PDB file of C-alpha atoms and ligand atoms in Angstrom:
ATOM      1  CA  UNK U   1     104.866  94.579 118.141  1.00 62.00           C
ATOM      2  CA  UNK U   2     107.608  95.883 119.441  1.00 84.00           C
ATOM      3  CA  UNK U   3     109.543  97.570 117.340  1.00 96.00           C
ATOM      4  CA  UNK U   4     112.616  96.336 114.514  1.00 98.00           C
ATOM      5  CA  UNK U   5     114.398  97.202 111.710  1.00 98.00           C
ATOM      6  CA  UNK U   6     112.889  95.569 108.321  1.00 98.00           C
ATOM      7  CA  UNK U   7     115.768  94.702 105.594  1.00 98.00           C
ATOM      8  CA  UNK U   8     114.959  95.968 102.814  1.00 98.00           C
ATOM      9  CA  UNK U   9     115.481  92.793 100.032  1.00 98.00           C
ATOM     10  CA  UNK U  10     115.538  94.129  96.618  1.00 97.00           C
ATOM     11  CA  UNK U  11     116.585  91.731  94.616  1.00 97.00           C
ATOM     12  CA  UNK U  12     115.494  90.599  91.281  1.00 94.00           C
ATOM     13  CA  UNK U  13     116.267  87.287  91.760  1.00 97.00           C
ATOM     14  CA  UNK U  14     115.973  83.958  94.174  1.00 98.00           C
ATOM     15  CA  UNK U  15     118.659  82.779  94.268  1.00 98.00           C
ATOM     16  CA  UNK U  16     120.450  86.771  94.967  1.00 98.00           C
ATOM     17  CA  UNK U  17     117.775  87.221  98.428  1.00 98.00           C
ATOM     18  CA  UNK U  18     119.259  82.943  99.595  1.00 98.00           C
ATOM     19  CA  UNK U  19     122.669  83.291  99.319  1.00 98.00           C
ATOM     20  CA  UNK U  20     122.023  87.394 101.540  1.00 98.00           C
ATOM     21  CA  UNK U  21     120.057  85.358 103.637  1.00 98.00           C
ATOM     22  CA  UNK U  22     122.316  82.543 104.126  1.00 98.00           C
ATOM     23  CA  UNK U  23     124.845  85.509 106.003  1.00 97.00           C
ATOM     24  CA  UNK U  24     122.311  84.948 108.185  1.00 98.00           C
ATOM     25  CA  UNK U  25     123.351  82.160 110.151  1.00 96.00           C
ATOM     26  CA  UNK U  26     122.249  83.233 114.009  1.00 94.00           C
ATOM     27  CA  UNK U  27     119.392  85.105 113.327  1.00 95.00           C
ATOM     28  CA  UNK U  28     116.101  86.042 111.121  1.00 97.00           C
ATOM     29  CA  UNK U  29     115.539  89.583 110.417  1.00 98.00           C
ATOM     30  CA  UNK U  30     112.429  90.934 108.988  1.00 98.00           C
ATOM     31  CA  UNK U  31     112.601  91.610 105.952  1.00 98.00           C
ATOM     32  CA  UNK U  32     111.231  93.820 102.822  1.00 98.00           C
ATOM     33  CA  UNK U  33     110.275  92.683  99.661  1.00 98.00           C
ATOM     34  CA  UNK U  34     109.474  94.710  97.189  1.00 97.00           C
ATOM     35  CA  UNK U  35     108.122  95.139  93.485  1.00 97.00           C
ATOM     36  CA  UNK U  36     110.976  94.313  92.119  1.00 96.00           C
ATOM     37  CA  UNK U  37     111.622  90.298  93.238  1.00 97.00           C
ATOM     38  CA  UNK U  38     108.328  89.738  93.701  1.00 98.00           C
ATOM     39  CA  UNK U  39     107.057  91.105  90.648  1.00 97.00           C
ATOM     40  CA  UNK U  40     110.722  88.803  89.171  1.00 97.00           C
ATOM     41  CA  UNK U  41     109.473  85.431  91.740  1.00 98.00           C
ATOM     42  CA  UNK U  42     106.132  86.055  91.953  1.00 97.00           C
ATOM     43  CA  UNK U  43     103.959  84.479  94.790  1.00 98.00           C
ATOM     44  CA  UNK U  44     106.394  81.518  96.056  1.00 98.00           C
ATOM     45  CA  UNK U  45     109.008  84.017  96.890  1.00 98.00           C
ATOM     46  CA  UNK U  46     106.839  85.199 100.060  1.00 98.00           C
ATOM     47  CA  UNK U  47     106.136  81.564 100.894  1.00 98.00           C
ATOM     48  CA  UNK U  48     110.307  80.597 101.159  1.00 98.00           C
ATOM     49  CA  UNK U  49     111.484  83.426 102.718  1.00 98.00           C
ATOM     50  CA  UNK U  50     108.491  82.365 104.833  1.00 97.00           C
ATOM     51  CA  UNK U  51     108.961  78.879 105.090  1.00 97.00           C
ATOM     52  CA  UNK U  52     112.712  80.479 106.418  1.00 97.00           C
ATOM     53  CA  UNK U  53     111.428  82.060 109.743  1.00 97.00           C
ATOM     54  CA  UNK U  54     111.430  85.053 108.320  1.00 98.00           C
ATOM     55  CA  UNK U  55     108.697  87.758 109.126  1.00 98.00           C
ATOM     56  CA  UNK U  56     107.745  90.117 106.217  1.00 98.00           C
ATOM     57  CA  UNK U  57     106.801  93.234 104.407  1.00 98.00           C
ATOM     58  CA  UNK U  58     105.328  92.634 101.632  1.00 98.00           C
ATOM     59  CA  UNK U  59     105.682  96.175  99.859  1.00 98.00           C
ATOM     60  CA  UNK U  60     103.180  96.374  97.057  1.00 98.00           C
ATOM     61  CA  UNK U  61     101.919  99.549  97.529  1.00 98.00           C
ATOM     62  CA  UNK U  62      98.554  98.838  96.099  1.00 98.00           C
ATOM     63  CA  UNK U  63      96.124 102.217  94.580  1.00 98.00           C
ATOM     64  CA  UNK U  64      93.359 100.373  91.854  1.00 98.00           C
ATOM     65  CA  UNK U  65      89.598 100.901  92.693  1.00 98.00           C
ATOM     66  CA  UNK U  66      88.555 100.393  95.404  1.00 98.00           C
ATOM     67  CA  UNK U  67      87.000  96.786  94.916  1.00 98.00           C
ATOM     68  CA  UNK U  68      90.286  95.208  93.170  1.00 98.00           C
ATOM     69  CA  UNK U  69      92.199  96.347  96.515  1.00 98.00           C
ATOM     70  CA  UNK U  70      89.925  94.996  98.426  1.00 98.00           C
ATOM     71  CA  UNK U  71      90.449  91.383  96.186  1.00 98.00           C
ATOM     72  CA  UNK U  72      93.897  91.886  95.397  1.00 98.00           C
ATOM     73  CA  UNK U  73      94.723  92.569 100.031  1.00 98.00           C
ATOM     74  CA  UNK U  74      92.338  88.905  99.591  1.00 97.00           C
ATOM     75  CA  UNK U  75      95.041  87.221  97.279  1.00 97.00           C
ATOM     76  CA  UNK U  76      97.590  88.873  99.908  1.00 97.00           C
ATOM     77  CA  UNK U  77      96.123  87.696 103.133  1.00 96.00           C
ATOM     78  CA  UNK U  78      96.457  84.242 102.248  1.00 96.00           C
ATOM     79  CA  UNK U  79     100.337  84.600 101.595  1.00 95.00           C
ATOM     80  CA  UNK U  80     100.535  85.416 105.468  1.00 90.00           C
ATOM     81  CA  UNK U  81     102.598  87.948 105.170  1.00 97.00           C
ATOM     82  CA  UNK U  82     103.200  90.423 108.293  1.00 98.00           C
ATOM     83  CA  UNK U  83     102.928  93.780 106.961  1.00 98.00           C
ATOM     84  CA  UNK U  84     100.974  94.996 102.849  1.00 98.00           C
ATOM     85  CA  UNK U  85     100.864  99.183 101.892  1.00 98.00           C
ATOM     86  CA  UNK U  86      98.980 100.758  99.623  1.00 98.00           C
ATOM     87  CA  UNK U  87      98.917 104.543  98.450  1.00 98.00           C
ATOM     88  CA  UNK U  88      96.952 106.533 101.424  1.00 98.00           C
ATOM     89  CA  UNK U  89      95.675 108.292  97.817  1.00 98.00           C
ATOM     90  CA  UNK U  90      93.390 105.747  96.862  1.00 98.00           C
ATOM     91  CA  UNK U  91      91.166 107.798  99.122  1.00 98.00           C
ATOM     92  CA  UNK U  92      89.875 106.939 102.619  1.00 98.00           C
ATOM     93  CA  UNK U  93      87.100 104.139 100.674  1.00 98.00           C
ATOM     94  CA  UNK U  94      89.877 102.845  99.179  1.00 99.00           C
ATOM     95  CA  UNK U  95      91.872 102.028 102.062  1.00 99.00           C
ATOM     96  CA  UNK U  96      88.663 100.604 104.129  1.00 98.00           C
ATOM     97  CA  UNK U  97      88.100  98.215 101.244  1.00 98.00           C
ATOM     98  CA  UNK U  98      91.817  97.091 101.847  1.00 98.00           C
ATOM     99  CA  UNK U  99      90.802  96.710 105.090  1.00 98.00           C
ATOM    100  CA  UNK U 100      88.139  94.953 104.837  1.00 98.00           C
ATOM    101  CA  UNK U 101      89.984  92.653 102.229  1.00 98.00           C
ATOM    102  CA  UNK U 102      92.817  91.481 103.856  1.00 98.00           C
ATOM    103  CA  UNK U 103      90.913  90.779 106.568  1.00 98.00           C
ATOM    104  CA  UNK U 104      91.131  86.912 107.083  1.00 97.00           C
ATOM    105  CA  UNK U 105      86.954  84.655 108.331  1.00 96.00           C
ATOM    106  CA  UNK U 106      89.186  84.328 111.784  1.00 97.00           C
ATOM    107  CA  UNK U 107      88.982  87.868 111.940  1.00 97.00           C
ATOM    108  CA  UNK U 108      93.199  88.448 111.943  1.00 97.00           C
ATOM    109  CA  UNK U 109      95.024  90.391 109.072  1.00 98.00           C
ATOM    110  CA  UNK U 110      98.816  91.768 108.496  1.00 98.00           C
ATOM    111  CA  UNK U 111      98.996  95.283 109.667  1.00 98.00           C
ATOM    112  CA  UNK U 112      98.243  97.524 106.453  1.00 98.00           C
ATOM    113  CA  UNK U 113     100.619 100.913 106.235  1.00 98.00           C
ATOM    114  CA  UNK U 114      99.676 103.820 104.036  1.00 98.00           C
ATOM    115  CA  UNK U 115     102.717 105.585 101.916  1.00 97.00           C
ATOM    116  CA  UNK U 116     101.958 109.485 102.154  1.00 95.00           C
ATOM    117  CA  UNK U 117     104.041 111.348  99.637  1.00 90.00           C
ATOM    118  CA  UNK U 118     106.678 109.178  98.356  1.00 89.00           C
ATOM    119  CA  UNK U 119     109.823 110.818  99.769  1.00 82.00           C
ATOM    120  CA  UNK U 120     110.493 111.114  95.396  1.00 85.00           C
ATOM    121  CA  UNK U 121     108.509 113.735  95.519  1.00 89.00           C
ATOM    122  CA  UNK U 122     108.745 116.942  96.512  1.00 91.00           C
ATOM    123  CA  UNK U 123     107.024 120.081  97.126  1.00 93.00           C
ATOM    124  CA  UNK U 124     107.562 122.036  93.854  1.00 95.00           C
ATOM    125  CA  UNK U 125     106.150 118.656  91.424  1.00 94.00           C
ATOM    126  CA  UNK U 126     103.527 118.565  93.734  1.00 95.00           C
ATOM    127  CA  UNK U 127     102.296 122.155  93.775  1.00 96.00           C
ATOM    128  CA  UNK U 128     103.136 121.930  90.270  1.00 97.00           C
ATOM    129  CA  UNK U 129     102.307 119.057  88.332  1.00 96.00           C
ATOM    130  CA  UNK U 130     100.195 117.258  90.581  1.00 96.00           C
ATOM    131  CA  UNK U 131      98.487 120.248  92.016  1.00 97.00           C
ATOM    132  CA  UNK U 132      97.717 119.928  95.145  1.00 96.00           C
ATOM    133  CA  UNK U 133      97.926 123.434  96.526  1.00 96.00           C
ATOM    134  CA  UNK U 134      98.804 121.958 100.526  1.00 96.00           C
ATOM    135  CA  UNK U 135     102.876 122.492 101.281  1.00 96.00           C
ATOM    136  CA  UNK U 136     104.668 118.820 101.506  1.00 93.00           C
ATOM    137  CA  UNK U 137     103.910 118.792 105.258  1.00 94.00           C
ATOM    138  CA  UNK U 138     100.628 119.035 105.761  1.00 96.00           C
ATOM    139  CA  UNK U 139     100.010 116.906 102.887  1.00 95.00           C
ATOM    140  CA  UNK U 140     102.073 114.062 104.237  1.00 95.00           C
ATOM    141  CA  UNK U 141     100.269 114.351 107.751  1.00 97.00           C
ATOM    142  CA  UNK U 142      96.687 115.344 106.479  1.00 98.00           C
ATOM    143  CA  UNK U 143      96.976 111.536 104.626  1.00 98.00           C
ATOM    144  CA  UNK U 144      98.676 110.398 107.945  1.00 98.00           C
ATOM    145  CA  UNK U 145      94.869 111.835 108.968  1.00 98.00           C
ATOM    146  CA  UNK U 146      92.823 110.345 106.921  1.00 98.00           C
ATOM    147  CA  UNK U 147      94.989 106.326 106.911  1.00 98.00           C
ATOM    148  CA  UNK U 148      94.419 106.146 111.025  1.00 98.00           C
ATOM    149  CA  UNK U 149      90.571 107.190 110.228  1.00 98.00           C
ATOM    150  CA  UNK U 150      89.785 104.320 107.621  1.00 98.00           C
ATOM    151  CA  UNK U 151      91.706 101.996 109.966  1.00 98.00           C
ATOM    152  CA  UNK U 152      94.811 100.943 109.512  1.00 98.00           C
ATOM    153  CA  UNK U 153      97.750 100.588 111.627  1.00 98.00           C
ATOM    154  CA  UNK U 154     100.848 103.154 109.949  1.00 98.00           C
ATOM    155  CA  UNK U 155     102.647 104.161 107.866  1.00 98.00           C
ATOM    156  CA  UNK U 156     105.294 104.507 105.419  1.00 97.00           C
ATOM    157  CA  UNK U 157     107.181 107.834 106.122  1.00 94.00           C
ATOM    158  CA  UNK U 158     109.993 109.730 106.306  1.00 90.00           C
ATOM    159  CA  UNK U 159     111.947 109.734 110.583  1.00 92.00           C
ATOM    160  CA  UNK U 160     111.924 113.498 110.350  1.00 91.00           C
ATOM    161  CA  UNK U 161     107.982 113.113 110.856  1.00 93.00           C
ATOM    162  CA  UNK U 162     107.359 110.422 113.198  1.00 95.00           C
ATOM    163  CA  UNK U 163     106.951 113.149 115.641  1.00 96.00           C
ATOM    164  CA  UNK U 164     104.278 114.562 114.178  1.00 97.00           C
ATOM    165  CA  UNK U 165     102.946 111.334 112.366  1.00 98.00           C
ATOM    166  CA  UNK U 166     102.793 110.292 116.346  1.00 98.00           C
ATOM    167  CA  UNK U 167     101.485 113.538 117.200  1.00 98.00           C
ATOM    168  CA  UNK U 168      98.826 113.663 115.145  1.00 98.00           C
ATOM    169  CA  UNK U 169      97.590 109.718 115.002  1.00 98.00           C
ATOM    170  CA  UNK U 170      97.972 108.654 117.766  1.00 97.00           C
ATOM    171  CA  UNK U 171     101.589 106.975 119.496  1.00 96.00           C
ATOM    172  CA  UNK U 172      99.971 103.496 118.214  1.00 97.00           C
ATOM    173  CA  UNK U 173      99.782 104.624 115.348  1.00 98.00           C
ATOM    174  CA  UNK U 174     103.392 103.276 113.324  1.00 98.00           C
ATOM    175  CA  UNK U 175     106.032 104.829 112.190  1.00 98.00           C
ATOM    176  CA  UNK U 176     107.522 103.051 109.856  1.00 97.00           C
ATOM    177  CA  UNK U 177     110.452 104.135 107.782  1.00 96.00           C
ATOM    178  CA  UNK U 178     113.436 104.645 105.288  1.00 95.00           C
ATOM    179  CA  UNK U 179     115.898 106.612 105.140  1.00 92.00           C
ATOM    180  CA  UNK U 180     119.120 105.136 107.275  1.00 95.00           C
ATOM    181  CA  UNK U 181     121.919 105.317 106.677  1.00 95.00           C
ATOM    182  CA  UNK U 182     125.244 104.777 110.147  1.00 96.00           C
ATOM    183  CA  UNK U 183     127.475 107.767 110.015  1.00 94.00           C
ATOM    184  CA  UNK U 184     130.463 106.474 108.679  1.00 93.00           C
ATOM    185  CA  UNK U 185     128.613 105.043 105.620  1.00 90.00           C
ATOM    186  CA  UNK U 186     127.261 106.199 102.462  1.00 85.00           C
ATOM    187  CA  UNK U 187     124.603 108.205 101.207  1.00 84.00           C
ATOM    188  CA  UNK U 188     123.473 106.692  98.149  1.00 83.00           C
ATOM    189  CA  UNK U 189     120.656 108.334  96.561  1.00 79.00           C
ATOM    190  CA  UNK U 190     118.423 108.792  99.608  1.00 75.00           C
ATOM    191  CA  UNK U 191     118.213 112.692 100.368  1.00 76.00           C
ATOM    192  CA  UNK U 192     117.756 112.772 103.578  1.00 76.00           C
ATOM    193  CA  UNK U 193     118.312 110.373 106.663  1.00 86.00           C
ATOM    194  CA  UNK U 194     119.350 109.349 109.397  1.00 94.00           C
ATOM    195  CA  UNK U 195     121.078 106.839 111.838  1.00 96.00           C
ATOM    196  CA  UNK U 196     119.616 104.122 113.599  1.00 98.00           C
ATOM    197  CA  UNK U 197     119.824 105.780 116.998  1.00 97.00           C
ATOM    198  CA  UNK U 198     118.437 109.434 115.817  1.00 97.00           C
ATOM    199  CA  UNK U 199     115.688 107.738 114.035  1.00 97.00           C
ATOM    200  CA  UNK U 200     115.078 105.973 117.950  1.00 96.00           C
ATOM    201  CA  UNK U 201     115.365 109.298 118.816  1.00 96.00           C
ATOM    202  CA  UNK U 202     112.154 110.616 116.300  1.00 96.00           C
ATOM    203  CA  UNK U 203     110.148 107.947 117.001  1.00 96.00           C
ATOM    204  CA  UNK U 204     110.124 105.379 114.232  1.00 97.00           C
ATOM    205  CA  UNK U 205     108.753 102.225 115.296  1.00 98.00           C
ATOM    206  CA  UNK U 206     110.224 100.278 112.614  1.00 98.00           C
ATOM    207  CA  UNK U 207     113.720 101.414 109.829  1.00 98.00           C
ATOM    208  CA  UNK U 208     113.414  99.742 106.771  1.00 98.00           C
ATOM    209  CA  UNK U 209     117.447  99.478 106.082  1.00 98.00           C
ATOM    210  CA  UNK U 210     118.974  98.595 102.684  1.00 97.00           C
ATOM    211  CA  UNK U 211     122.100  99.003 101.040  1.00 96.00           C
ATOM    212  CA  UNK U 212     123.553  99.935 104.595  1.00 97.00           C
ATOM    213  CA  UNK U 213     123.068  96.197 104.708  1.00 98.00           C
ATOM    214  CA  UNK U 214     122.243  94.505 101.382  1.00 97.00           C
ATOM    215  CA  UNK U 215     125.881  95.951 100.345  1.00 96.00           C
ATOM    216  CA  UNK U 216     128.306  95.274 103.416  1.00 97.00           C
ATOM    217  CA  UNK U 217     131.387  93.467 103.563  1.00 97.00           C
ATOM    218  CA  UNK U 218     129.433  91.485 106.558  1.00 97.00           C
ATOM    219  CA  UNK U 219     125.769  92.263 105.985  1.00 98.00           C
ATOM    220  CA  UNK U 220     124.850  90.373 109.641  1.00 98.00           C
ATOM    221  CA  UNK U 221     127.312  92.103 111.715  1.00 98.00           C
ATOM    222  CA  UNK U 222     126.110  95.529 110.177  1.00 98.00           C
ATOM    223  CA  UNK U 223     122.633  94.431 110.701  1.00 98.00           C
ATOM    224  CA  UNK U 224     123.658  93.992 114.633  1.00 98.00           C
ATOM    225  CA  UNK U 225     125.186  97.015 114.435  1.00 98.00           C
ATOM    226  CA  UNK U 226     122.283  98.607 113.296  1.00 98.00           C
ATOM    227  CA  UNK U 227     119.675  96.821 116.000  1.00 98.00           C
ATOM    228  CA  UNK U 228     122.195  97.405 118.578  1.00 98.00           C
ATOM    229  CA  UNK U 229     122.531 101.637 117.472  1.00 98.00           C
ATOM    230  CA  UNK U 230     117.730 100.986 116.880  1.00 98.00           C
ATOM    231  CA  UNK U 231     117.365  99.129 119.582  1.00 97.00           C
ATOM    232  CA  UNK U 232     119.713 100.930 122.010  1.00 86.00           C
TER     233      UNK U 232
HETATM  234  O1  LIG P   1     118.689 101.456  99.710  1.00 91.57           O
HETATM  235  P1  LIG P   1     117.614 102.000 100.917  1.00 91.57           P
HETATM  236  O2  LIG P   1     118.314 102.242 103.164  1.00 91.57           O
HETATM  237  O3  LIG P   1     117.885 103.329 100.313  1.00 91.57           O
HETATM  238  O4  LIG P   1     116.700 100.861 101.026  1.00 91.57           O
HETATM  239  C1  LIG P   1     115.534 102.225 101.499  1.00 91.57           C
HETATM  240  C2  LIG P   1     114.481 101.046 100.676  1.00 91.57           C
HETATM  241  O5  LIG P   1     112.719 101.837 101.722  1.00 91.57           O
HETATM  242  C3  LIG P   1     114.060 100.413  99.567  1.00 91.57           C
HETATM  243  O6  LIG P   1     113.428  99.649  99.178  1.00 91.57           O
HETATM  244  C4  LIG P   1     112.762 101.963  98.690  1.00 91.57           C
HETATM  245  O7  LIG P   1     112.805 101.950  97.673  1.00 91.57           O
HETATM  246  C5  LIG P   1     112.010 102.282 100.185  1.00 91.57           C
HETATM  247  N1  LIG P   1     111.341 103.079 100.523  1.00 91.57           N
HETATM  248  C6  LIG P   1     112.870 104.249  99.718  1.00 91.57           C
HETATM  249  N2  LIG P   1     111.733 105.610 100.362  1.00 91.57           N
HETATM  250  C7  LIG P   1     110.642 106.060 100.475  1.00 91.57           C
HETATM  251  C8  LIG P   1     109.775 103.393 100.115  1.00 91.57           C
HETATM  252  C9  LIG P   1     110.216 103.237 100.005  1.00 91.57           C
HETATM  253  O8  LIG P   1     113.419 104.521  99.556  1.00 91.57           O
HETATM  254  N3  LIG P   1     109.841 106.350 100.903  1.00 91.57           N
END
């Protein structure tokens, strides 16, 4: 898949989501549906957004025993989304099971990403509370390598890690990166942010952008600016 901007639709109702998507009259952005919207509205919201012609990243971050994840992925695969994800911490066996579940009888399937370490987890917490003694960056790269070995298509990571992930797992291994802000925009609760242009320089394949677009006075204009800066 080509590089693209994914708009995080972090809303808690279908009504709010459609009011937002109706602002896009000329383009059909790739959208991310996360837990908030999915748990509020169920699978029907996925079908409705798909029917409007959008590509969909269903960001549910599955993490359970391999058998459960495999069966859950079989259900999600039938929703015909474009990207889905799991936690790499669920192990290679769980990731392999997820891939099996996603693969349809005709061999087609949505792309599958792994979340490595959440960006809300800092190194000290990871070491003291989760008892993972390595450096945070090493666990991110090692989890990415596990995902690649399991046959996954890429990881969700910081744009700042994209280059190292590509170096470890190959340039074809996708890096999907949140934490993007315009140079003149508000940072909000994100800690380590980059601009769309910088994310491109760092090698991100997809950037996930929420509030800089969803909270903009003119979301379609903000989206176009983002695409222009990221794709050049
Ligand atoms: O509004 P903002 O641009 O910060 O939205 C970023 C989106 O990416 C949100 O949906 C957030 O949950 C998600 N995300 C993130 N950091 C991660 C994983 C996902 O910001 N490590």
